[in-house]
Coordinates of C-alpha atoms in Angstrom, one line a residue:
X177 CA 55.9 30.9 72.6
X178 CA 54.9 27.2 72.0
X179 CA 55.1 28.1 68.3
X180 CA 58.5 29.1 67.7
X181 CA 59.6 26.7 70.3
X182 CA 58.1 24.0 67.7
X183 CA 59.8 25.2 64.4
X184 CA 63.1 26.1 66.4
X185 CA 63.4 22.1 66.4
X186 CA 63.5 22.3 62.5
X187 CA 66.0 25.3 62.4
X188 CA 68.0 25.8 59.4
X189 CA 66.1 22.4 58.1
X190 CA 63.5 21.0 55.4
X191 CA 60.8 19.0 56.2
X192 CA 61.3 15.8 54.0
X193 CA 59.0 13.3 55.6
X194 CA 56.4 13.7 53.0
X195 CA 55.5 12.1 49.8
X196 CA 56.1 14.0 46.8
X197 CA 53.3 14.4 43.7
X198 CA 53.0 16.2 40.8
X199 CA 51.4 19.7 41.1
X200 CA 48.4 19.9 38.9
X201 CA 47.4 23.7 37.9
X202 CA 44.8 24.2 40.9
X203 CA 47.0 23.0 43.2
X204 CA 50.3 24.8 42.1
X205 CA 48.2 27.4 42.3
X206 CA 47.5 27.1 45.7
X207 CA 50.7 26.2 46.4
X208 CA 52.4 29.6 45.1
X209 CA 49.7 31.8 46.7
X210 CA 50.5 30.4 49.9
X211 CA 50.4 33.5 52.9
X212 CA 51.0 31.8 56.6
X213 CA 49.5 33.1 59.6
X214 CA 50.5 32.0 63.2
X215 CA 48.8 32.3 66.2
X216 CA 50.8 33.4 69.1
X217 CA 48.6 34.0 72.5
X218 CA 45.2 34.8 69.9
X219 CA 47.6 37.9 67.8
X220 CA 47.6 36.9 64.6
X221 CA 51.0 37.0 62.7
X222 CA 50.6 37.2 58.4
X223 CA 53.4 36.8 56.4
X224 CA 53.5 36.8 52.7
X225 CA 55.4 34.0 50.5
X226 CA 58.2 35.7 50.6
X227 CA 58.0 35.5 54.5
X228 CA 57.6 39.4 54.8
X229 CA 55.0 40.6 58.0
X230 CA 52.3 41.7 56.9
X231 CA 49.9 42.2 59.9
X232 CA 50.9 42.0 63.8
X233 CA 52.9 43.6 65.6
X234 CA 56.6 42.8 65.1
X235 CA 58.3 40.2 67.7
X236 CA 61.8 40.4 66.8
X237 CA 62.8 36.9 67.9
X238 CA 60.3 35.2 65.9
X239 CA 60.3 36.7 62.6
X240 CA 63.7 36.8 62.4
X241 CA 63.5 33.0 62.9
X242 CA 60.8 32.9 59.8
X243 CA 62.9 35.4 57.9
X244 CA 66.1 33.2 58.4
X245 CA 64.4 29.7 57.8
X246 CA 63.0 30.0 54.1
X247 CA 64.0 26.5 53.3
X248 CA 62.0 25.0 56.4
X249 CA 58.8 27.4 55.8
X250 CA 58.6 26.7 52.1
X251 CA 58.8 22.4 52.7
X252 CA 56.1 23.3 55.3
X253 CA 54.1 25.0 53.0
X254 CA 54.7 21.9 50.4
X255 CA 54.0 19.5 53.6
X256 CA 50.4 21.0 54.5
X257 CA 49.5 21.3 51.1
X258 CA 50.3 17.5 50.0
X259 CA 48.7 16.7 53.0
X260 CA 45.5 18.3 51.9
X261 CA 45.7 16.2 48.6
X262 CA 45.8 12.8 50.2
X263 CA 43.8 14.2 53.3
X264 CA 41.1 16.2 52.4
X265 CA 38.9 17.7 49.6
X266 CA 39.7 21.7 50.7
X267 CA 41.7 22.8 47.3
X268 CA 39.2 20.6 44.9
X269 CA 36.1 21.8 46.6
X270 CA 36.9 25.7 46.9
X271 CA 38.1 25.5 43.3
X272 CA 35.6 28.3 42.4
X273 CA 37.9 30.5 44.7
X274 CA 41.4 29.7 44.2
X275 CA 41.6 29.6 40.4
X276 CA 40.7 33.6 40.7
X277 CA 44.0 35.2 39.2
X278 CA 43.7 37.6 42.4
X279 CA 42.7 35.1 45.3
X280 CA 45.6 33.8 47.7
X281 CA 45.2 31.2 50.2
X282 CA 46.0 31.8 53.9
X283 CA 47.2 28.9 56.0
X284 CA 46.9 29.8 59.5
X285 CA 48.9 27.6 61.8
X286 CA 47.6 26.9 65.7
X287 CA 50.3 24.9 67.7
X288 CA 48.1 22.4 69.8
X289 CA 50.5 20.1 71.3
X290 CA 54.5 18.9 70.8
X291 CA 54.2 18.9 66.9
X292 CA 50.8 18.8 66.3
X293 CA 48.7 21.4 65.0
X294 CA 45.2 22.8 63.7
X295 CA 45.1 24.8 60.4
X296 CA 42.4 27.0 59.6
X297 CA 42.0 27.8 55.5
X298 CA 40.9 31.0 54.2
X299 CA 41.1 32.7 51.1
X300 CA 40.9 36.3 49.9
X301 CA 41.9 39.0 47.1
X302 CA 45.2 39.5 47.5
X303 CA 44.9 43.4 47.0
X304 CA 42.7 44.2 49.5
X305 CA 44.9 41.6 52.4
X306 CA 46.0 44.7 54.1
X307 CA 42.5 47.0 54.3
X308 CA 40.2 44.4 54.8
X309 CA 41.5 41.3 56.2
X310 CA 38.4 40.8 58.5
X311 CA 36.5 39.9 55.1
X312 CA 38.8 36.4 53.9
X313 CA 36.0 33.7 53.4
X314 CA 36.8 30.5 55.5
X315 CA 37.0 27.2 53.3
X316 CA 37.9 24.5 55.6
X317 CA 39.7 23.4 58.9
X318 CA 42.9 20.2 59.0
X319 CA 45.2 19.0 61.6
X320 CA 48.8 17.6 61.1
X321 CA 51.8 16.5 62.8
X322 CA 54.9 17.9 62.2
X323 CA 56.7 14.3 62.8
X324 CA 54.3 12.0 61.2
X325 CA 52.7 12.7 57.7
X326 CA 50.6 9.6 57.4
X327 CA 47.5 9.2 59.1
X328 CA 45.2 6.4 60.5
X329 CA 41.9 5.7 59.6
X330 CA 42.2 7.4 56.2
X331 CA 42.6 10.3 58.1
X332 CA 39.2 10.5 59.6
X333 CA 40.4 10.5 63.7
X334 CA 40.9 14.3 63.7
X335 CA 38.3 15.9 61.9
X336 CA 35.6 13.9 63.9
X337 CA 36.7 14.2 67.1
X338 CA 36.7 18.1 66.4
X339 CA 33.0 18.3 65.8
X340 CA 32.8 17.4 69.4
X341 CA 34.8 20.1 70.3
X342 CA 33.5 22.4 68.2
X343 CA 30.0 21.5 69.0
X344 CA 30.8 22.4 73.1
X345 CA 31.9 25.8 71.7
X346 CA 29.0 26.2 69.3
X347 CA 26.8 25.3 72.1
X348 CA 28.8 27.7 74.9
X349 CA 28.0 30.5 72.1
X350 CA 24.7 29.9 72.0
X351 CA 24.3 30.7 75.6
X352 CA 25.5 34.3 75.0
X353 CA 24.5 35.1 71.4
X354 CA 21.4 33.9 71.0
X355 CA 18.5 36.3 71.7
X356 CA 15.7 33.6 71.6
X357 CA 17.8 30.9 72.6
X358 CA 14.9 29.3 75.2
X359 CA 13.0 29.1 71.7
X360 CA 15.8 27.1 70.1
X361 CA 17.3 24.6 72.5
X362 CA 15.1 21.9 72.3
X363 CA 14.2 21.5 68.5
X364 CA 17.7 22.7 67.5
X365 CA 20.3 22.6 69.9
X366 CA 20.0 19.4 72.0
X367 CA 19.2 17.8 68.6
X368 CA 22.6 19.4 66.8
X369 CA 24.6 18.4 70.1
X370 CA 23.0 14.6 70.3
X371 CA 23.3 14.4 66.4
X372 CA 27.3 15.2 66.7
X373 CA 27.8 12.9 69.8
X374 CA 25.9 10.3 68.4
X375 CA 27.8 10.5 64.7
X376 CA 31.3 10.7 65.9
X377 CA 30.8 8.0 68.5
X378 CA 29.3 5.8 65.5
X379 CA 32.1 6.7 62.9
X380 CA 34.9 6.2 65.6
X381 CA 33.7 2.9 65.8
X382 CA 33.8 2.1 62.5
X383 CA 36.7 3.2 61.3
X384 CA 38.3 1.1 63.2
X385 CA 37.6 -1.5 60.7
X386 CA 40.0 0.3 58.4
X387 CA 43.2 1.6 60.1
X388 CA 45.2 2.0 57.2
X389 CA 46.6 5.4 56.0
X390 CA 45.9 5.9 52.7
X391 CA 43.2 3.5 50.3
X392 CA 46.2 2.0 48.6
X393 CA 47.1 0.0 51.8
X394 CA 43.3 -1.6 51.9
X395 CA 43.4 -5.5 51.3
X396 CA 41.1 -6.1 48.1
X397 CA 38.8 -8.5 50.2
X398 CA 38.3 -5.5 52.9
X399 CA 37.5 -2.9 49.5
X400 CA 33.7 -3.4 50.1
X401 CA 33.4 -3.7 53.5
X402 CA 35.7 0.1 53.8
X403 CA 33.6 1.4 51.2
X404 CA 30.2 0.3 52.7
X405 CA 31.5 1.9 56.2
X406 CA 32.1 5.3 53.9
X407 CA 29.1 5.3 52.2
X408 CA 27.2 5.0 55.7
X409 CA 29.4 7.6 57.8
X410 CA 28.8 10.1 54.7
X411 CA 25.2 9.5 55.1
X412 CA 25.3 10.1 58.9
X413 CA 26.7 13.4 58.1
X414 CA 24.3 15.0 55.1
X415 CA 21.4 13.8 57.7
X416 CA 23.9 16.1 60.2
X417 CA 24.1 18.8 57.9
X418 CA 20.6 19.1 56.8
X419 CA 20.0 19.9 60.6
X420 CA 22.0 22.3 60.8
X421 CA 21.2 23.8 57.1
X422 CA 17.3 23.9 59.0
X423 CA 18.8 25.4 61.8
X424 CA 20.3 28.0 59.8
X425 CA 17.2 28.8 57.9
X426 CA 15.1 29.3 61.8
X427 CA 17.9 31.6 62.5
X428 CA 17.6 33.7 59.5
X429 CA 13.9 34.1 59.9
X430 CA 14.0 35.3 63.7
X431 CA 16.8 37.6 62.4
X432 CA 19.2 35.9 64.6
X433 CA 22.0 37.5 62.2
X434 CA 25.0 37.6 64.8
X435 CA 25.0 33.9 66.1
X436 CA 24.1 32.7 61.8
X437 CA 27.9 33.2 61.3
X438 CA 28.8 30.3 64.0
X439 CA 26.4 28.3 62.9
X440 CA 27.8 28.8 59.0
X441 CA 31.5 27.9 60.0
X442 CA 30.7 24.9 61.8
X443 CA 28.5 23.6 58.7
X444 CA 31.4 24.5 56.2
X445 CA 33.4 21.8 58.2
X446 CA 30.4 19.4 58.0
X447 CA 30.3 20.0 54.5
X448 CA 34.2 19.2 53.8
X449 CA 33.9 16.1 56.0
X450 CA 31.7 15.2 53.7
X451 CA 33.2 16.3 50.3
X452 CA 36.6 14.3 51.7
X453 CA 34.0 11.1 52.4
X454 CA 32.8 11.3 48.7
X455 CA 36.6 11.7 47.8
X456 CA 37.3 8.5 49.4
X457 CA 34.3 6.7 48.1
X458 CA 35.3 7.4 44.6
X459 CA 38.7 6.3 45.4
X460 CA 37.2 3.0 46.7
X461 CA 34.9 2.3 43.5
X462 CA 38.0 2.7 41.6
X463 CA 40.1 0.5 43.2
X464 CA 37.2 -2.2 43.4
X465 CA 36.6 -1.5 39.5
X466 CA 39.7 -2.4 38.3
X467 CA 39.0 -0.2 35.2
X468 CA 41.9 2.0 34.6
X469 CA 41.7 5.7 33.9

């Protein structure tokens, strides 16, 4: 178990490498409605805030460890969630969900590599959690590191290359779930699979104009020039999108209705690549501004 063998590292510890803010209401929400789910060989372990298992079948040896490590699960929860703030535009963006008094956000954890690992985001009503779990709405994807908060490139690295992996799976999927998929390769998905290549491998290479972590390390003469590369990546991606939003509508019309829900997931990722884009672009027009708020 990869997983535990990751957090037993941290054992009786608190994760402190992380810069503190102040909560605002959405995201102390978020924060106190916080359920974690880890992925151990593709079961699915959910435990609620207090750290009590919820779904999965018990392992003795590893929820005793999350049972017995509040300290390091709660700084983890503060860790992923700050890291959303700076990193992404998840908690803004699904607003409309998480200031429900009854939804809860699940964070659930898949260890990658050493201390690295992808987070899916869902939400759902917290009553019906243990009845209908299979119905939680998925509101975004991240990545972290365990050992280093801070991010290069604004953050951008990780999310982009994972729309080249995520368009070989789309595209494996399509082989086996799509009825008419003859009808669909060429119009849709060679153009999806070029569109994704060709966007990552252009915003790569831009961002390396800007390595620093966070806008506040950007030297004033480099403002434009960042922002200009922003505004250009971001429109790479709606053209991206609108492909796929076109897709979606072909698919719907040919009742293609069990391959739609790939296709949807993968544009919700699109879409908060985008929505973090815009989030960095106002950031930028600020700091060019100088007009204080």
């Amino acid at each position: 178990m990869e997983t535990l063998n990751t957090f037993k590292n941290y054992d009786g510890k608190k994760l402190t490498n992380f810069p503190a803010i102040v909560y605002s209401n959405l995201y102390r929400r978020a924060l106190d409605n916080v359920y974690f789910e880890f992925k151990i060989e593709e079961e699915g372990y959910l435990f609620s805030p207090f750290y009590t298992l919820l779904r999965g079948e018990p392992l003795p040896e590893f929820t005793d460890f999350i049972e017995n490590n509040e300290l390091l699960f709660d700084s983890l929860k503060e860790y992923i969630i700050n890291s959303l703030f700076v990193y992404s535009a998840i908690i803004e963006e699904n607003s409309y969900y998480l200031t429900k008094p009854q939804s809860v956000i699940i964070i659930r954890l898949i260890h990658k590599e050493t201390t690295h690992f992808e987070i899916k985001f869902y939400t759902h009503y917290q009553d019906e959690l243990q009845d209908n779990y299979d119905d939680k709405i998925y509101i975004g994807r991240d990545f972290i590191n365990l050992d280093q908060f801070e991010r290069k490139y604004l953050g951008l690295e990780n999310s982009f290359n994972s729309i080249v992996e995520q368009n070989v799976k789309f595209q494996e999927l399509a082989v086996h779930k799509l009825r008419y998929f003859e009808d669909f390769k060429k119009d849709y998905l060679d153009e999806i699979s070029y569109s994704a290549n060709e966007t990552v491998s252009d915003t790569l290479e831009r961002i390396r104009l800007f390595p620093q972590s966070k806008v506040a390390d950007i030297p004033k003469v480099k403002l434009n020039e960042t922002l200009d590369n922003i505004l250009y990546i971001q429109n790479l991606m709606i053209e991206f999108r609108d492909l796929m939003y076109e897709f979606e509508d072909q698919l719907r019309l040919r009742e293609e209705h069990k391959f739609v829900k790939y296709l949807t997931k993968f544009s919700k990722d699109i879409k908060g690549d985008i929505r973090y884009l815009r989030k960095l672009s106002f950031q930028l027009h600020l700091k060019i501004s100088n007009f204080p708020i």
